[in-house]
PDB file of N, CA, C and O in Angstrom:
ATOM      1  N   UNK A   1      67.170  77.463  59.555  1.00  0.00           N
ATOM      2  CA  UNK A   1      68.357  76.807  60.024  1.00  0.00           C
ATOM      3  C   UNK A   1      67.969  75.586  60.848  1.00  0.00           C
ATOM      4  O   UNK A   1      67.203  75.688  61.788  1.00  0.00           O
ATOM      5  N   UNK A   2      68.457  74.445  60.506  1.00  0.00           N
ATOM      6  CA  UNK A   2      68.163  73.208  61.226  1.00  0.00           C
ATOM      7  C   UNK A   2      69.179  73.010  62.335  1.00  0.00           C
ATOM      8  O   UNK A   2      70.343  73.330  62.190  1.00  0.00           O
ATOM      9  N   UNK A   3      68.728  72.459  63.419  1.00  0.00           N
ATOM     10  CA  UNK A   3      69.611  72.186  64.548  1.00  0.00           C
ATOM     11  C   UNK A   3      69.722  70.679  64.732  1.00  0.00           C
ATOM     12  O   UNK A   3      68.798  69.946  64.439  1.00  0.00           O
ATOM     13  N   UNK A   4      70.832  70.253  65.254  1.00  0.00           N
ATOM     14  CA  UNK A   4      70.976  68.837  65.593  1.00  0.00           C
ATOM     15  C   UNK A   4      70.236  68.580  66.886  1.00  0.00           C
ATOM     16  O   UNK A   4      69.874  69.519  67.616  1.00  0.00           O
ATOM     17  N   UNK A   5      70.019  67.329  67.215  1.00  0.00           N
ATOM     18  CA  UNK A   5      69.298  66.978  68.445  1.00  0.00           C
ATOM     19  C   UNK A   5      69.972  67.576  69.671  1.00  0.00           C
ATOM     20  O   UNK A   5      69.310  68.050  70.587  1.00  0.00           O
ATOM     21  N   UNK A   6      71.298  67.588  69.699  1.00  0.00           N
ATOM     22  CA  UNK A   6      72.016  68.146  70.843  1.00  0.00           C
ATOM     23  C   UNK A   6      71.809  69.636  70.976  1.00  0.00           C
ATOM     24  O   UNK A   6      71.626  70.158  72.063  1.00  0.00           O
ATOM     25  N   UNK A   7      71.831  70.347  69.869  1.00  0.00           N
ATOM     26  CA  UNK A   7      71.626  71.798  69.911  1.00  0.00           C
ATOM     27  C   UNK A   7      70.192  72.134  70.296  1.00  0.00           C
ATOM     28  O   UNK A   7      69.953  73.023  71.085  1.00  0.00           O
ATOM     29  N   UNK A   8      69.235  71.424  69.719  1.00  0.00           N
ATOM     30  CA  UNK A   8      67.822  71.697  69.991  1.00  0.00           C
ATOM     31  C   UNK A   8      67.450  71.457  71.434  1.00  0.00           C
ATOM     32  O   UNK A   8      66.543  72.073  71.959  1.00  0.00           O
ATOM     33  N   UNK A   9      68.156  70.560  72.101  1.00  0.00           N
ATOM     34  CA  UNK A   9      67.853  70.251  73.494  1.00  0.00           C
ATOM     35  C   UNK A   9      68.194  71.419  74.404  1.00  0.00           C
ATOM     36  O   UNK A   9      67.614  71.564  75.472  1.00  0.00           O
ATOM     37  N   UNK A  10      69.095  72.281  74.007  1.00  0.00           N
ATOM     38  CA  UNK A  10      69.486  73.419  74.842  1.00  0.00           C
ATOM     39  C   UNK A  10      68.447  74.532  74.819  1.00  0.00           C
ATOM     40  O   UNK A  10      68.326  75.284  75.763  1.00  0.00           O
ATOM     41  N   UNK A  11      67.740  74.679  73.707  1.00  0.00           N
ATOM     42  CA  UNK A  11      66.864  75.831  73.519  1.00  0.00           C
ATOM     43  C   UNK A  11      65.409  75.375  73.423  1.00  0.00           C
ATOM     44  O   UNK A  11      65.051  74.625  72.530  1.00  0.00           O
ATOM     45  N   UNK A  12      64.543  75.844  74.333  1.00  0.00           N
ATOM     46  CA  UNK A  12      63.117  75.495  74.243  1.00  0.00           C
ATOM     47  C   UNK A  12      62.537  75.986  72.917  1.00  0.00           C
ATOM     48  O   UNK A  12      62.937  77.017  72.386  1.00  0.00           O
ATOM     49  N   UNK A  13      61.587  75.251  72.390  1.00  0.00           N
ATOM     50  CA  UNK A  13      61.013  75.566  71.084  1.00  0.00           C
ATOM     51  C   UNK A  13      60.401  76.966  71.056  1.00  0.00           C
ATOM     52  O   UNK A  13      60.494  77.667  70.059  1.00  0.00           O
ATOM     53  N   UNK A  14      59.787  77.391  72.141  1.00  0.00           N
ATOM     54  CA  UNK A  14      59.156  78.709  72.156  1.00  0.00           C
ATOM     55  C   UNK A  14      60.187  79.814  71.920  1.00  0.00           C
ATOM     56  O   UNK A  14      59.958  80.727  71.135  1.00  0.00           O
ATOM     57  N   UNK A  15      61.329  79.728  72.581  1.00  0.00           N
ATOM     58  CA  UNK A  15      62.360  80.746  72.409  1.00  0.00           C
ATOM     59  C   UNK A  15      62.856  80.787  70.966  1.00  0.00           C
ATOM     60  O   UNK A  15      63.110  81.849  70.413  1.00  0.00           O
ATOM     61  N   UNK A  16      62.978  79.628  70.357  1.00  0.00           N
ATOM     62  CA  UNK A  16      63.424  79.570  68.961  1.00  0.00           C
ATOM     63  C   UNK A  16      62.374  80.202  68.044  1.00  0.00           C
ATOM     64  O   UNK A  16      62.706  80.966  67.138  1.00  0.00           O
ATOM     65  N   UNK A  17      61.111  79.906  68.291  1.00  0.00           N
ATOM     66  CA  UNK A  17      60.041  80.495  67.480  1.00  0.00           C
ATOM     67  C   UNK A  17      59.982  82.010  67.656  1.00  0.00           C
ATOM     68  O   UNK A  17      59.742  82.746  66.697  1.00  0.00           O
ATOM     69  N   UNK A  18      60.197  82.484  68.873  1.00  0.00           N
ATOM     70  CA  UNK A  18      60.201  83.929  69.117  1.00  0.00           C
ATOM     71  C   UNK A  18      61.317  84.584  68.318  1.00  0.00           C
ATOM     72  O   UNK A  18      61.113  85.628  67.696  1.00  0.00           O
ATOM     73  N   UNK A  19      62.483  83.984  68.315  1.00  0.00           N
ATOM     74  CA  UNK A  19      63.596  84.532  67.531  1.00  0.00           C
ATOM     75  C   UNK A  19      63.269  84.560  66.043  1.00  0.00           C
ATOM     76  O   UNK A  19      63.581  85.516  65.350  1.00  0.00           O
ATOM     77  N   UNK A  20      62.642  83.492  65.549  1.00  0.00           N
ATOM     78  CA  UNK A  20      62.368  83.393  64.121  1.00  0.00           C
ATOM     79  C   UNK A  20      61.176  84.233  63.678  1.00  0.00           C
ATOM     80  O   UNK A  20      61.192  84.837  62.611  1.00  0.00           O
ATOM     81  N   UNK A  21      60.116  84.259  64.482  1.00  0.00           N
ATOM     82  CA  UNK A  21      58.842  84.836  64.047  1.00  0.00           C
ATOM     83  C   UNK A  21      58.359  86.029  64.867  1.00  0.00           C
ATOM     84  O   UNK A  21      57.363  86.638  64.538  1.00  0.00           O
ATOM     85  N   UNK A  22      59.017  86.326  65.981  1.00  0.00           N
ATOM     86  CA  UNK A  22      58.560  87.382  66.869  1.00  0.00           C
ATOM     87  C   UNK A  22      57.682  86.812  67.971  1.00  0.00           C
ATOM     88  O   UNK A  22      57.218  85.681  67.891  1.00  0.00           O
ATOM     89  N   UNK A  23      57.467  87.583  69.007  1.00  0.00           N
ATOM     90  CA  UNK A  23      56.701  87.124  70.167  1.00  0.00           C
ATOM     91  C   UNK A  23      55.247  87.550  70.023  1.00  0.00           C
ATOM     92  O   UNK A  23      54.825  88.605  70.494  1.00  0.00           O
ATOM     93  N   UNK A  24      54.457  86.711  69.360  1.00  0.00           N
ATOM     94  CA  UNK A  24      53.048  87.020  69.105  1.00  0.00           C
ATOM     95  C   UNK A  24      52.265  87.160  70.410  1.00  0.00           C
ATOM     96  O   UNK A  24      51.359  87.990  70.504  1.00  0.00           O
ATOM     97  N   UNK A  25      52.609  86.373  71.412  1.00  0.00           N
ATOM     98  CA  UNK A  25      51.899  86.439  72.698  1.00  0.00           C
ATOM     99  C   UNK A  25      52.109  87.808  73.346  1.00  0.00           C
ATOM    100  O   UNK A  25      51.158  88.452  73.790  1.00  0.00           O
ATOM    101  N   UNK A  26      53.343  88.273  73.396  1.00  0.00           N
ATOM    102  CA  UNK A  26      53.631  89.585  73.986  1.00  0.00           C
ATOM    103  C   UNK A  26      52.985  90.708  73.170  1.00  0.00           C
ATOM    104  O   UNK A  26      52.445  91.657  73.735  1.00  0.00           O
ATOM    105  N   UNK A  27      53.010  90.594  71.854  1.00  0.00           N
ATOM    106  CA  UNK A  27      52.387  91.609  71.004  1.00  0.00           C
ATOM    107  C   UNK A  27      50.878  91.647  71.213  1.00  0.00           C
ATOM    108  O   UNK A  27      50.282  92.728  71.297  1.00  0.00           O
ATOM    109  N   UNK A  28      50.248  90.478  71.327  1.00  0.00           N
ATOM    110  CA  UNK A  28      48.804  90.419  71.567  1.00  0.00           C
ATOM    111  C   UNK A  28      48.460  90.989  72.934  1.00  0.00           C
ATOM    112  O   UNK A  28      47.465  91.709  73.085  1.00  0.00           O
ATOM    113  N   UNK A  29      49.283  90.683  73.937  1.00  0.00           N
ATOM    114  CA  UNK A  29      49.047  91.206  75.286  1.00  0.00           C
ATOM    115  C   UNK A  29      49.124  92.739  75.288  1.00  0.00           C
ATOM    116  O   UNK A  29      48.282  93.417  75.880  1.00  0.00           O
ATOM    117  N   UNK A  30      50.120  93.283  74.598  1.00  0.00           N
ATOM    118  CA  UNK A  30      50.285  94.736  74.518  1.00  0.00           C
ATOM    119  C   UNK A  30      49.099  95.379  73.803  1.00  0.00           C
ATOM    120  O   UNK A  30      48.555  96.386  74.258  1.00  0.00           O
ATOM    121  N   UNK A  31      48.678  94.787  72.693  1.00  0.00           N
ATOM    122  CA  UNK A  31      47.537  95.317  71.944  1.00  0.00           C
ATOM    123  C   UNK A  31      46.257  95.244  72.771  1.00  0.00           C
ATOM    124  O   UNK A  31      45.463  96.194  72.789  1.00  0.00           O
ATOM    125  N   UNK A  32      46.049  94.141  73.482  1.00  0.00           N
ATOM    126  CA  UNK A  32      44.849  93.994  74.313  1.00  0.00           C
ATOM    127  C   UNK A  32      44.818  95.043  75.418  1.00  0.00           C
ATOM    128  O   UNK A  32      43.766  95.626  75.705  1.00  0.00           O
ATOM    129  N   UNK A  33      45.959  95.290  76.030  1.00  0.00           N
ATOM    130  CA  UNK A  33      46.016  96.291  77.097  1.00  0.00           C
ATOM    131  C   UNK A  33      45.725  97.687  76.544  1.00  0.00           C
ATOM    132  O   UNK A  33      44.983  98.469  77.145  1.00  0.00           O
ATOM    133  N   UNK A  34      46.296  98.010  75.385  1.00  0.00           N
ATOM    134  CA  UNK A  34      46.050  99.312  74.767  1.00  0.00           C
ATOM    135  C   UNK A  34      44.568  99.477  74.418  1.00  0.00           C
ATOM    136  O   UNK A  34      43.969 100.513  74.706  1.00  0.00           O
ATOM    137  N   UNK A  35      43.949  98.460  73.865  1.00  0.00           N
ATOM    138  CA  UNK A  35      42.530  98.515  73.506  1.00  0.00           C
ATOM    139  C   UNK A  35      41.670  98.614  74.753  1.00  0.00           C
ATOM    140  O   UNK A  35      40.684  99.365  74.795  1.00  0.00           O
ATOM    141  N   UNK A  36      42.030  97.858  75.802  1.00  0.00           N
ATOM    142  CA  UNK A  36      41.254  97.900  77.052  1.00  0.00           C
ATOM    143  C   UNK A  36      41.278  99.296  77.672  1.00  0.00           C
ATOM    144  O   UNK A  36      40.247  99.824  78.095  1.00  0.00           O
ATOM    145  N   UNK A  37      42.444  99.920  77.685  1.00  0.00           N
ATOM    146  CA  UNK A  37      42.550 101.273  78.238  1.00  0.00           C
ATOM    147  C   UNK A  37      41.780 102.285  77.385  1.00  0.00           C
ATOM    148  O   UNK A  37      41.115 103.176  77.908  1.00  0.00           O
ATOM    149  N   UNK A  38      41.867 102.125  76.064  1.00  0.00           N
ATOM    150  CA  UNK A  38      41.138 103.022  75.169  1.00  0.00           C
ATOM    151  C   UNK A  38      39.627 102.855  75.361  1.00  0.00           C
ATOM    152  O   UNK A  38      38.890 103.842  75.426  1.00  0.00           O
ATOM    153  N   UNK A  39      39.144 101.631  75.489  1.00  0.00           N
ATOM    154  CA  UNK A  39      37.719 101.384  75.698  1.00  0.00           C
ATOM    155  C   UNK A  39      37.259 101.991  77.018  1.00  0.00           C
ATOM    156  O   UNK A  39      36.191 102.612  77.093  1.00  0.00           O
ATOM    157  N   UNK A  40      38.046 101.826  78.068  1.00  0.00           N
ATOM    158  CA  UNK A  40      37.685 102.395  79.373  1.00  0.00           C
ATOM    159  C   UNK A  40      37.588 103.915  79.277  1.00  0.00           C
ATOM    160  O   UNK A  40      36.658 104.524  79.811  1.00  0.00           O
ATOM    161  N   UNK A  41      38.521 104.536  78.563  1.00  0.00           N
ATOM    162  CA  UNK A  41      38.510 105.984  78.401  1.00  0.00           C
ATOM    163  C   UNK A  41      37.285 106.426  77.592  1.00  0.00           C
ATOM    164  O   UNK A  41      36.589 107.363  77.959  1.00  0.00           O
ATOM    165  N   UNK A  42      36.992 105.736  76.502  1.00  0.00           N
ATOM    166  CA  UNK A  42      35.871 106.101  75.642  1.00  0.00           C
ATOM    167  C   UNK A  42      34.522 105.851  76.309  1.00  0.00           C
ATOM    168  O   UNK A  42      33.547 106.549  76.020  1.00  0.00           O
ATOM    169  N   UNK A  43      34.463 104.880  77.182  1.00  0.00           N
ATOM    170  CA  UNK A  43      33.212 104.569  77.871  1.00  0.00           C
ATOM    171  C   UNK A  43      33.049 105.359  79.162  1.00  0.00           C
ATOM    172  O   UNK A  43      32.145 105.107  79.941  1.00  0.00           O
ATOM    173  N   UNK A  44      33.917 106.314  79.383  1.00  0.00           N
ATOM    174  CA  UNK A  44      33.794 107.163  80.556  1.00  0.00           C
ATOM    175  C   UNK A  44      34.460 106.584  81.786  1.00  0.00           C
ATOM    176  O   UNK A  44      34.225 107.057  82.891  1.00  0.00           O
ATOM    177  N   UNK A  45      35.286 105.586  81.617  1.00  0.00           N
ATOM    178  CA  UNK A  45      35.960 104.974  82.758  1.00  0.00           C
ATOM    179  C   UNK A  45      37.200 105.762  83.135  1.00  0.00           C
ATOM    180  O   UNK A  45      38.302 105.268  82.984  1.00  0.00           O
ATOM    181  N   UNK A  46      37.030 106.968  83.615  1.00  0.00           N
ATOM    182  CA  UNK A  46      38.169 107.803  83.982  1.00  0.00           C
ATOM    183  C   UNK A  46      38.778 107.379  85.315  1.00  0.00           C
ATOM    184  O   UNK A  46      39.852 107.815  85.654  1.00  0.00           O
ATOM    185  N   UNK A  47      38.095 106.515  86.058  1.00  0.00           N
ATOM    186  CA  UNK A  47      38.668 106.031  87.316  1.00  0.00           C
ATOM    187  C   UNK A  47      39.877 105.153  86.998  1.00  0.00           C
ATOM    188  O   UNK A  47      40.071 104.733  85.868  1.00  0.00           O
ATOM    189  N   UNK A  48      40.639 104.866  87.982  1.00  0.00           N
ATOM    190  CA  UNK A  48      41.854 104.063  87.788  1.00  0.00           C
ATOM    191  C   UNK A  48      41.484 102.696  87.217  1.00  0.00           C
ATOM    192  O   UNK A  48      40.573 102.039  87.689  1.00  0.00           O
ATOM    193  N   UNK A  49      42.197 102.296  86.199  1.00  0.00           N
ATOM    194  CA  UNK A  49      41.975 101.011  85.557  1.00  0.00           C
ATOM    195  C   UNK A  49      43.205 100.163  85.796  1.00  0.00           C
ATOM    196  O   UNK A  49      44.307 100.550  85.433  1.00  0.00           O
ATOM    197  N   UNK A  50      43.003  99.014  86.454  1.00  0.00           N
ATOM    198  CA  UNK A  50      44.133  98.135  86.739  1.00  0.00           C
ATOM    199  C   UNK A  50      44.524  97.362  85.484  1.00  0.00           C
ATOM    200  O   UNK A  50      43.662  96.975  84.698  1.00  0.00           O
ATOM    201  N   UNK A  51      45.805  97.111  85.303  1.00  0.00           N
ATOM    202  CA  UNK A  51      46.237  96.284  84.156  1.00  0.00           C
ATOM    203  C   UNK A  51      45.742  94.868  84.302  1.00  0.00           C
ATOM    204  O   UNK A  51      45.476  94.395  85.409  1.00  0.00           O
ATOM    205  N   UNK A  52      45.584  94.179  83.177  1.00  0.00           N
ATOM    206  CA  UNK A  52      45.167  92.797  83.190  1.00  0.00           C
ATOM    207  C   UNK A  52      46.238  91.937  83.830  1.00  0.00           C
ATOM    208  O   UNK A  52      47.422  92.190  83.683  1.00  0.00           O
ATOM    209  N   UNK A  53      45.817  90.895  84.548  1.00  0.00           N
ATOM    210  CA  UNK A  53      46.767  89.965  85.154  1.00  0.00           C
ATOM    211  C   UNK A  53      47.347  89.076  84.063  1.00  0.00           C
ATOM    212  O   UNK A  53      46.657  88.679  83.138  1.00  0.00           O
ATOM    213  N   UNK A  54      48.606  88.787  84.169  1.00  0.00           N
ATOM    214  CA  UNK A  54      49.242  87.859  83.243  1.00  0.00           C
ATOM    215  C   UNK A  54      49.085  86.441  83.760  1.00  0.00           C
ATOM    216  O   UNK A  54      48.755  86.234  84.920  1.00  0.00           O
ATOM    217  N   UNK A  55      49.353  85.489  82.919  1.00  0.00           N
ATOM    218  CA  UNK A  55      49.259  84.088  83.313  1.00  0.00           C
ATOM    219  C   UNK A  55      50.101  83.845  84.559  1.00  0.00           C
ATOM    220  O   UNK A  55      51.261  84.254  84.615  1.00  0.00           O
ATOM    221  N   UNK A  56      49.511  83.237  85.567  1.00  0.00           N
ATOM    222  CA  UNK A  56      50.222  82.919  86.791  1.00  0.00           C
ATOM    223  C   UNK A  56      50.214  84.047  87.812  1.00  0.00           C
ATOM    224  O   UNK A  56      50.743  83.903  88.897  1.00  0.00           O
ATOM    225  N   UNK A  57      49.622  85.195  87.479  1.00  0.00           N
ATOM    226  CA  UNK A  57      49.550  86.318  88.415  1.00  0.00           C
ATOM    227  C   UNK A  57      48.124  86.481  88.914  1.00  0.00           C
ATOM    228  O   UNK A  57      47.173  86.116  88.255  1.00  0.00           O
ATOM    229  N   UNK A  58      47.993  87.062  90.071  1.00  0.00           N
ATOM    230  CA  UNK A  58      46.679  87.333  90.649  1.00  0.00           C
ATOM    231  C   UNK A  58      46.135  88.639  90.077  1.00  0.00           C
ATOM    232  O   UNK A  58      46.874  89.574  89.824  1.00  0.00           O
ATOM    233  N   UNK A  59      44.834  88.706  89.871  1.00  0.00           N
ATOM    234  CA  UNK A  59      44.190  89.918  89.344  1.00  0.00           C
ATOM    235  C   UNK A  59      44.016  90.971  90.421  1.00  0.00           C
ATOM    236  O   UNK A  59      43.646  92.096  90.141  1.00  0.00           O
ATOM    237  N   UNK A  60      44.267  90.619  91.685  1.00  0.00           N
ATOM    238  CA  UNK A  60      44.093  91.583  92.803  1.00  0.00           C
ATOM    239  C   UNK A  60      45.213  92.552  92.902  1.00  0.00           C
ATOM    240  O   UNK A  60      46.311  92.393  92.718  1.00  0.00           O
TER     241      UNK A  60
END
């Protein structure tokens, strides 16, 4: 679906792409977290494992 210049100005391109194609960034983040937790468990990391920091957040 094509939008006119006026319509496109209201909606950031990322939001439009997410609607059309899905949120690949969120899906990758979820998969990475699941793999990280699985690796920690398999490598004997039974101690508490903190979640990865997201962009703009502190890892502390």
